[in-house]
Amino acid sequence: MAINESSKKKLTLLEIYQAIEDKFEYYRWRNAKWQNSIRHNLTLNDCFIKMPREIGRPGKGCYWAIDPEAEKMFENGSYLRRRKRFKKSV
């Protein structure tokens, strides 16, 4: 949801955390365990891709974006969990 609602359709991990805290007050006052869940889902879910920072954009970490092949999964604001997609053939 945070990535889809961003203007560039990509966010750093810290920007994702901030977007969630801005949208859902509940997470502002919780311990940081929910952040582990975010990291876990980004790395293990094949709907998300890691993108390197652009040259001249210093900072820690990479950007996260939604894989173009998975964009239809999130149409109409639907963010419900779905079955695993087929693996890309290389």
mmCIF file of N, CA and C in Angstrom:
data_model
loop_
_atom_site.group_PDB
_atom_site.id
_atom_site.type_symbol
_atom_site.label_atom_id
_atom_site.label_comp_id
_atom_site.label_asym_id
_atom_site.label_seq_id
_atom_site.Cartn_x
_atom_site.Cartn_y
_atom_site.Cartn_z
ATOM 1 N N MET A 1 0.833 -1.184 0.000
ATOM 2 C CA MET A 1 0.000 0.000 0.000
ATOM 3 C C MET A 1 0.884 1.257 0.000
ATOM 4 N N ALA A 2 1.903 1.252 0.833
ATOM 5 C CA ALA A 2 2.787 2.426 0.918
ATOM 6 C C ALA A 2 3.492 2.661 -0.414
ATOM 7 N N ILE A 3 3.981 1.604 -1.023
ATOM 8 C CA ILE A 3 4.681 1.737 -2.305
ATOM 9 C C ILE A 3 3.726 2.224 -3.382
ATOM 10 N N ASN A 4 2.557 1.629 -3.467
ATOM 11 C CA ASN A 4 1.578 2.024 -4.487
ATOM 12 C C ASN A 4 1.150 3.476 -4.341
ATOM 13 N N GLU A 5 1.062 3.958 -3.128
ATOM 14 C CA GLU A 5 0.604 5.325 -2.896
ATOM 15 C C GLU A 5 1.717 6.360 -3.006
ATOM 16 N N SER A 6 2.956 5.902 -3.180
ATOM 17 C CA SER A 6 4.057 6.855 -3.316
ATOM 18 C C SER A 6 4.105 7.402 -4.741
ATOM 19 N N SER A 7 4.612 8.604 -4.890
ATOM 20 C CA SER A 7 4.622 9.251 -6.210
ATOM 21 C C SER A 7 5.548 8.551 -7.197
ATOM 22 N N LYS A 8 6.668 8.007 -6.718
ATOM 23 C CA LYS A 8 7.628 7.359 -7.619
ATOM 24 C C LYS A 8 7.457 5.846 -7.669
ATOM 25 N N LYS A 9 6.501 5.319 -6.913
ATOM 26 C CA LYS A 9 6.210 3.872 -6.876
ATOM 27 C C LYS A 9 7.400 3.053 -6.394
ATOM 28 N N LYS A 10 8.226 3.677 -5.556
ATOM 29 C CA LYS A 10 9.327 2.976 -4.912
ATOM 30 C C LYS A 10 9.668 3.721 -3.630
ATOM 31 N N LEU A 11 10.048 2.972 -2.606
ATOM 32 C CA LEU A 11 10.372 3.557 -1.312
ATOM 33 C C LEU A 11 11.517 2.796 -0.665
ATOM 34 N N THR A 12 12.265 3.480 0.187
ATOM 35 C CA THR A 12 13.246 2.798 1.014
ATOM 36 C C THR A 12 12.497 2.155 2.174
ATOM 37 N N LEU A 13 13.169 1.282 2.868
ATOM 38 C CA LEU A 13 12.551 0.616 4.012
ATOM 39 C C LEU A 13 12.098 1.632 5.053
ATOM 40 N N LEU A 14 12.928 2.621 5.342
ATOM 41 C CA LEU A 14 12.538 3.644 6.320
ATOM 42 C C LEU A 14 11.330 4.451 5.851
ATOM 43 N N GLU A 15 11.240 4.709 4.549
ATOM 44 C CA GLU A 15 10.083 5.428 4.015
ATOM 45 C C GLU A 15 8.816 4.572 4.114
ATOM 46 N N ILE A 16 8.957 3.272 3.954
ATOM 47 C CA ILE A 16 7.804 2.375 4.109
ATOM 48 C C ILE A 16 7.322 2.400 5.553
ATOM 49 N N TYR A 17 8.251 2.297 6.497
ATOM 50 C CA TYR A 17 7.883 2.376 7.917
ATOM 51 C C TYR A 17 7.148 3.678 8.211
ATOM 52 N N GLN A 18 7.687 4.781 7.712
ATOM 53 C CA GLN A 18 7.087 6.093 7.979
ATOM 54 C C GLN A 18 5.694 6.195 7.380
ATOM 55 N N ALA A 19 5.521 5.689 6.165
ATOM 56 C CA ALA A 19 4.201 5.732 5.514
ATOM 57 C C ALA A 19 3.180 4.933 6.318
ATOM 58 N N ILE A 20 3.589 3.797 6.843
ATOM 59 C CA ILE A 20 2.680 2.970 7.646
ATOM 60 C C ILE A 20 2.319 3.686 8.941
ATOM 61 N N GLU A 21 3.308 4.264 9.588
ATOM 62 C CA GLU A 21 3.033 4.997 10.827
ATOM 63 C C GLU A 21 2.156 6.216 10.574
ATOM 64 N N ASP A 22 2.334 6.876 9.445
ATOM 65 C CA ASP A 22 1.509 8.040 9.115
ATOM 66 C C ASP A 22 0.061 7.637 8.850
ATOM 67 N N LYS A 23 -0.130 6.497 8.223
ATOM 68 C CA LYS A 23 -1.481 6.066 7.840
ATOM 69 C C LYS A 23 -2.206 5.355 8.983
ATOM 70 N N PHE A 24 -1.460 4.607 9.781
ATOM 71 C CA PHE A 24 -2.057 3.810 10.851
ATOM 72 C C PHE A 24 -1.432 4.191 12.190
ATOM 73 N N GLU A 25 -2.116 4.994 12.958
ATOM 74 C CA GLU A 25 -1.599 5.490 14.228
ATOM 75 C C GLU A 25 -1.206 4.349 15.170
ATOM 76 N N TYR A 26 -1.877 3.239 15.083
ATOM 77 C CA TYR A 26 -1.601 2.083 15.927
ATOM 78 C C TYR A 26 -0.111 1.739 15.940
ATOM 79 N N TYR A 27 0.532 1.797 14.776
ATOM 80 C CA TYR A 27 1.934 1.390 14.682
ATOM 81 C C TYR A 27 2.900 2.410 15.265
ATOM 82 N N ARG A 28 2.464 3.622 15.475
ATOM 83 C CA ARG A 28 3.343 4.626 16.082
ATOM 84 C C ARG A 28 3.690 4.272 17.517
ATOM 85 N N TRP A 29 2.778 3.591 18.179
ATOM 86 C CA TRP A 29 2.931 3.343 19.614
ATOM 87 C C TRP A 29 3.278 1.886 19.926
ATOM 88 N N ARG A 30 3.484 1.095 18.919
ATOM 89 C CA ARG A 30 3.845 -0.309 19.110
ATOM 90 C C ARG A 30 5.365 -0.453 19.138
ATOM 91 N N ASN A 31 5.830 -1.596 19.667
ATOM 92 C CA ASN A 31 7.272 -1.839 19.594
ATOM 93 C C ASN A 31 7.627 -2.143 18.135
ATOM 94 N N ALA A 32 8.894 -2.230 17.855
ATOM 95 C CA ALA A 32 9.358 -2.320 16.468
ATOM 96 C C ALA A 32 9.245 -3.719 15.860
ATOM 97 N N LYS A 33 8.609 -4.668 16.519
ATOM 98 C CA LYS A 33 8.487 -6.016 15.964
ATOM 99 C C LYS A 33 7.739 -6.036 14.642
ATOM 100 N N TRP A 34 6.796 -5.132 14.459
ATOM 101 C CA TRP A 34 6.047 -5.102 13.197
ATOM 102 C C TRP A 34 6.958 -4.783 12.024
ATOM 103 N N GLN A 35 8.053 -4.065 12.286
ATOM 104 C CA GLN A 35 8.999 -3.735 11.221
ATOM 105 C C GLN A 35 9.711 -4.985 10.713
ATOM 106 N N ASN A 36 9.949 -5.952 11.592
ATOM 107 C CA ASN A 36 10.535 -7.226 11.160
ATOM 108 C C ASN A 36 9.620 -7.920 10.159
ATOM 109 N N SER A 37 8.337 -7.840 10.385
ATOM 110 C CA SER A 37 7.371 -8.453 9.479
ATOM 111 C C SER A 37 7.412 -7.793 8.101
ATOM 112 N N ILE A 38 7.573 -6.485 8.081
ATOM 113 C CA ILE A 38 7.665 -5.759 6.810
ATOM 114 C C ILE A 38 8.906 -6.228 6.047
ATOM 115 N N ARG A 39 10.041 -6.244 6.718
ATOM 116 C CA ARG A 39 11.293 -6.685 6.070
ATOM 117 C C ARG A 39 11.170 -8.116 5.561
ATOM 118 N N HIS A 40 10.608 -8.973 6.372
ATOM 119 C CA HIS A 40 10.441 -10.377 5.997
ATOM 120 C C HIS A 40 9.593 -10.506 4.730
ATOM 121 N N ASN A 41 8.487 -9.795 4.675
ATOM 122 C CA ASN A 41 7.598 -9.878 3.517
ATOM 123 C C ASN A 41 8.217 -9.281 2.260
ATOM 124 N N LEU A 42 8.950 -8.213 2.404
ATOM 125 C CA LEU A 42 9.608 -7.626 1.233
ATOM 126 C C LEU A 42 10.629 -8.579 0.622
ATOM 127 N N THR A 43 11.389 -9.250 1.470
ATOM 128 C CA THR A 43 12.450 -10.115 0.949
ATOM 129 C C THR A 43 11.938 -11.459 0.456
ATOM 130 N N LEU A 44 10.880 -11.983 1.040
ATOM 131 C CA LEU A 44 10.421 -13.316 0.663
ATOM 132 C C LEU A 44 9.277 -13.328 -0.349
ATOM 133 N N ASN A 45 8.549 -12.260 -0.465
ATOM 134 C CA ASN A 45 7.419 -12.210 -1.378
ATOM 135 C C ASN A 45 7.908 -11.773 -2.754
ATOM 136 N N ASP A 46 7.654 -12.598 -3.757
ATOM 137 C CA ASP A 46 8.163 -12.291 -5.103
ATOM 138 C C ASP A 46 7.402 -11.155 -5.791
ATOM 139 N N CYS A 47 6.452 -10.557 -5.112
ATOM 140 C CA CYS A 47 5.754 -9.385 -5.668
ATOM 141 C C CYS A 47 6.599 -8.124 -5.548
ATOM 142 N N PHE A 48 7.625 -8.172 -4.700
ATOM 143 C CA PHE A 48 8.454 -7.001 -4.459
ATOM 144 C C PHE A 48 9.839 -7.190 -5.053
ATOM 145 N N ILE A 49 10.372 -6.116 -5.588
ATOM 146 C CA ILE A 49 11.721 -6.160 -6.152
ATOM 147 C C ILE A 49 12.578 -5.081 -5.486
ATOM 148 N N LYS A 50 13.851 -5.398 -5.373
ATOM 149 C CA LYS A 50 14.835 -4.481 -4.804
ATOM 150 C C LYS A 50 15.440 -3.674 -5.942
ATOM 151 N N MET A 51 15.551 -2.375 -5.752
ATOM 152 C CA MET A 51 16.114 -1.503 -6.768
ATOM 153 C C MET A 51 17.255 -0.705 -6.146
ATOM 154 N N PRO A 52 18.398 -0.631 -6.824
ATOM 155 C CA PRO A 52 19.518 0.139 -6.268
ATOM 156 C C PRO A 52 19.209 1.638 -6.277
ATOM 157 N N ARG A 53 19.884 2.343 -5.412
ATOM 158 C CA ARG A 53 19.757 3.810 -5.399
ATOM 159 C C ARG A 53 20.371 4.380 -6.670
ATOM 160 N N GLU A 54 19.826 5.494 -7.102
ATOM 161 C CA GLU A 54 20.380 6.155 -8.274
ATOM 162 C C GLU A 54 21.700 6.826 -7.908
ATOM 163 N N ILE A 55 22.549 7.004 -8.886
ATOM 164 C CA ILE A 55 23.808 7.719 -8.675
ATOM 165 C C ILE A 55 23.473 9.138 -8.224
ATOM 166 N N GLY A 56 24.168 9.606 -7.220
ATOM 167 C CA GLY A 56 23.921 10.944 -6.703
ATOM 168 C C GLY A 56 22.840 10.986 -5.638
ATOM 169 N N ARG A 57 22.266 9.833 -5.269
ATOM 170 C CA ARG A 57 21.250 9.761 -4.214
ATOM 171 C C ARG A 57 21.830 8.963 -3.055
ATOM 172 N N PRO A 58 22.667 9.597 -2.241
ATOM 173 C CA PRO A 58 23.299 8.867 -1.145
ATOM 174 C C PRO A 58 22.279 8.452 -0.089
ATOM 175 N N GLY A 59 22.672 7.514 0.685
ATOM 176 C CA GLY A 59 21.813 7.064 1.770
ATOM 177 C C GLY A 59 21.968 5.582 1.995
ATOM 178 N N LYS A 60 21.315 5.113 3.024
ATOM 179 C CA LYS A 60 21.427 3.713 3.395
ATOM 180 C C LYS A 60 20.287 2.921 2.761
ATOM 181 N N GLY A 61 20.604 1.739 2.305
ATOM 182 C CA GLY A 61 19.582 0.834 1.805
ATOM 183 C C GLY A 61 19.194 1.084 0.367
ATOM 184 N N CYS A 62 18.403 0.171 -0.132
ATOM 185 C CA CYS A 62 17.943 0.246 -1.516
ATOM 186 C C CYS A 62 16.485 0.697 -1.534
ATOM 187 N N TYR A 63 15.933 0.775 -2.716
ATOM 188 C CA TYR A 63 14.510 1.049 -2.863
ATOM 189 C C TYR A 63 13.773 -0.263 -3.038
ATOM 190 N N TRP A 64 12.526 -0.291 -2.654
ATOM 191 C CA TRP A 64 11.643 -1.425 -2.884
ATOM 192 C C TRP A 64 10.511 -0.956 -3.784
ATOM 193 N N ALA A 65 10.138 -1.807 -4.725
ATOM 194 C CA ALA A 65 9.045 -1.502 -5.648
ATOM 195 C C ALA A 65 8.226 -2.767 -5.857
ATOM 196 N N ILE A 66 7.090 -2.609 -6.477
ATOM 197 C CA ILE A 66 6.250 -3.759 -6.825
ATOM 198 C C ILE A 66 6.689 -4.259 -8.193
ATOM 199 N N ASP A 67 6.897 -5.552 -8.291
ATOM 200 C CA ASP A 67 7.272 -6.168 -9.554
ATOM 201 C C ASP A 67 6.195 -5.846 -10.587
ATOM 202 N N PRO A 68 6.561 -5.333 -11.766
ATOM 203 C CA PRO A 68 5.562 -5.003 -12.788
ATOM 204 C C PRO A 68 4.636 -6.175 -13.129
ATOM 205 N N GLU A 69 5.136 -7.390 -13.024
ATOM 206 C CA GLU A 69 4.298 -8.552 -13.302
ATOM 207 C C GLU A 69 3.267 -8.806 -12.203
ATOM 208 N N ALA A 70 3.416 -8.175 -11.060
ATOM 209 C CA ALA A 70 2.506 -8.379 -9.934
ATOM 210 C C ALA A 70 1.560 -7.203 -9.714
ATOM 211 N N GLU A 71 1.689 -6.154 -10.509
ATOM 212 C CA GLU A 71 0.882 -4.951 -10.281
ATOM 213 C C GLU A 71 -0.616 -5.220 -10.319
ATOM 214 N N LYS A 72 -1.052 -6.145 -11.163
ATOM 215 C CA LYS A 72 -2.490 -6.437 -11.255
ATOM 216 C C LYS A 72 -3.043 -7.000 -9.952
ATOM 217 N N MET A 73 -2.177 -7.613 -9.157
ATOM 218 C CA MET A 73 -2.632 -8.177 -7.883
ATOM 219 C C MET A 73 -3.159 -7.091 -6.941
ATOM 220 N N PHE A 74 -2.692 -5.866 -7.144
ATOM 221 C CA PHE A 74 -3.036 -4.791 -6.226
ATOM 222 C C PHE A 74 -3.980 -3.764 -6.845
ATOM 223 N N GLU A 75 -4.611 -4.126 -7.949
ATOM 224 C CA GLU A 75 -5.534 -3.198 -8.603
ATOM 225 C C GLU A 75 -6.713 -2.904 -7.679
ATOM 226 N N ASN A 76 -7.285 -1.767 -7.845
ATOM 227 C CA ASN A 76 -8.464 -1.330 -7.088
ATOM 228 C C ASN A 76 -8.231 -1.289 -5.582
ATOM 229 N N GLY A 77 -6.967 -1.117 -5.171
ATOM 230 C CA GLY A 77 -6.672 -0.992 -3.752
ATOM 231 C C GLY A 77 -6.813 -2.272 -2.965
ATOM 232 N N SER A 78 -6.825 -3.408 -3.625
ATOM 233 C CA SER A 78 -6.943 -4.693 -2.939
ATOM 234 C C SER A 78 -5.559 -5.163 -2.509
ATOM 235 N N TYR A 79 -5.376 -5.332 -1.191
ATOM 236 C CA TYR A 79 -4.078 -5.749 -0.664
ATOM 237 C C TYR A 79 -4.187 -7.059 0.107
ATOM 238 N N LEU A 80 -5.199 -7.850 -0.206
ATOM 239 C CA LEU A 80 -5.361 -9.128 0.465
ATOM 240 C C LEU A 80 -4.289 -10.105 0.009
ATOM 241 N N ARG A 81 -3.925 -10.983 0.895
ATOM 242 C CA ARG A 81 -2.897 -11.981 0.579
ATOM 243 C C ARG A 81 -3.436 -12.949 -0.471
ATOM 244 N N ARG A 82 -2.612 -13.282 -1.442
ATOM 245 C CA ARG A 82 -3.003 -14.201 -2.499
ATOM 246 C C ARG A 82 -2.015 -15.354 -2.582
ATOM 247 N N ARG A 83 -2.406 -16.353 -3.323
ATOM 248 C CA ARG A 83 -1.504 -17.486 -3.522
ATOM 249 C C ARG A 83 -0.246 -17.043 -4.246
ATOM 250 N N LYS A 84 0.806 -17.803 -4.073
ATOM 251 C CA LYS A 84 2.085 -17.492 -4.699
ATOM 252 C C LYS A 84 1.943 -17.532 -6.213
ATOM 253 N N ARG A 85 2.551 -16.550 -6.870
ATOM 254 C CA ARG A 85 2.535 -16.498 -8.321
ATOM 255 C C ARG A 85 3.508 -17.519 -8.886
ATOM 256 N N PHE A 86 3.365 -17.805 -10.147
ATOM 257 C CA PHE A 86 4.308 -18.679 -10.815
ATOM 258 C C PHE A 86 5.659 -17.995 -10.875
ATOM 259 N N LYS A 87 6.702 -18.775 -10.756
ATOM 260 C CA LYS A 87 8.061 -18.241 -10.878
ATOM 261 C C LYS A 87 8.335 -17.810 -12.300
ATOM 262 N N LYS A 88 9.105 -16.770 -12.446
ATOM 263 C CA LYS A 88 9.502 -16.306 -13.767
ATOM 264 C C LYS A 88 10.449 -17.322 -14.380
ATOM 265 N N SER A 89 10.303 -17.569 -15.656
ATOM 266 C CA SER A 89 11.257 -18.453 -16.335
ATOM 267 C C SER A 89 12.425 -17.614 -16.796
ATOM 268 N N VAL A 90 13.610 -18.131 -16.581
ATOM 269 C CA VAL A 90 14.825 -17.391 -16.932
ATOM 270 C C VAL A 90 15.448 -17.967 -18.172
#
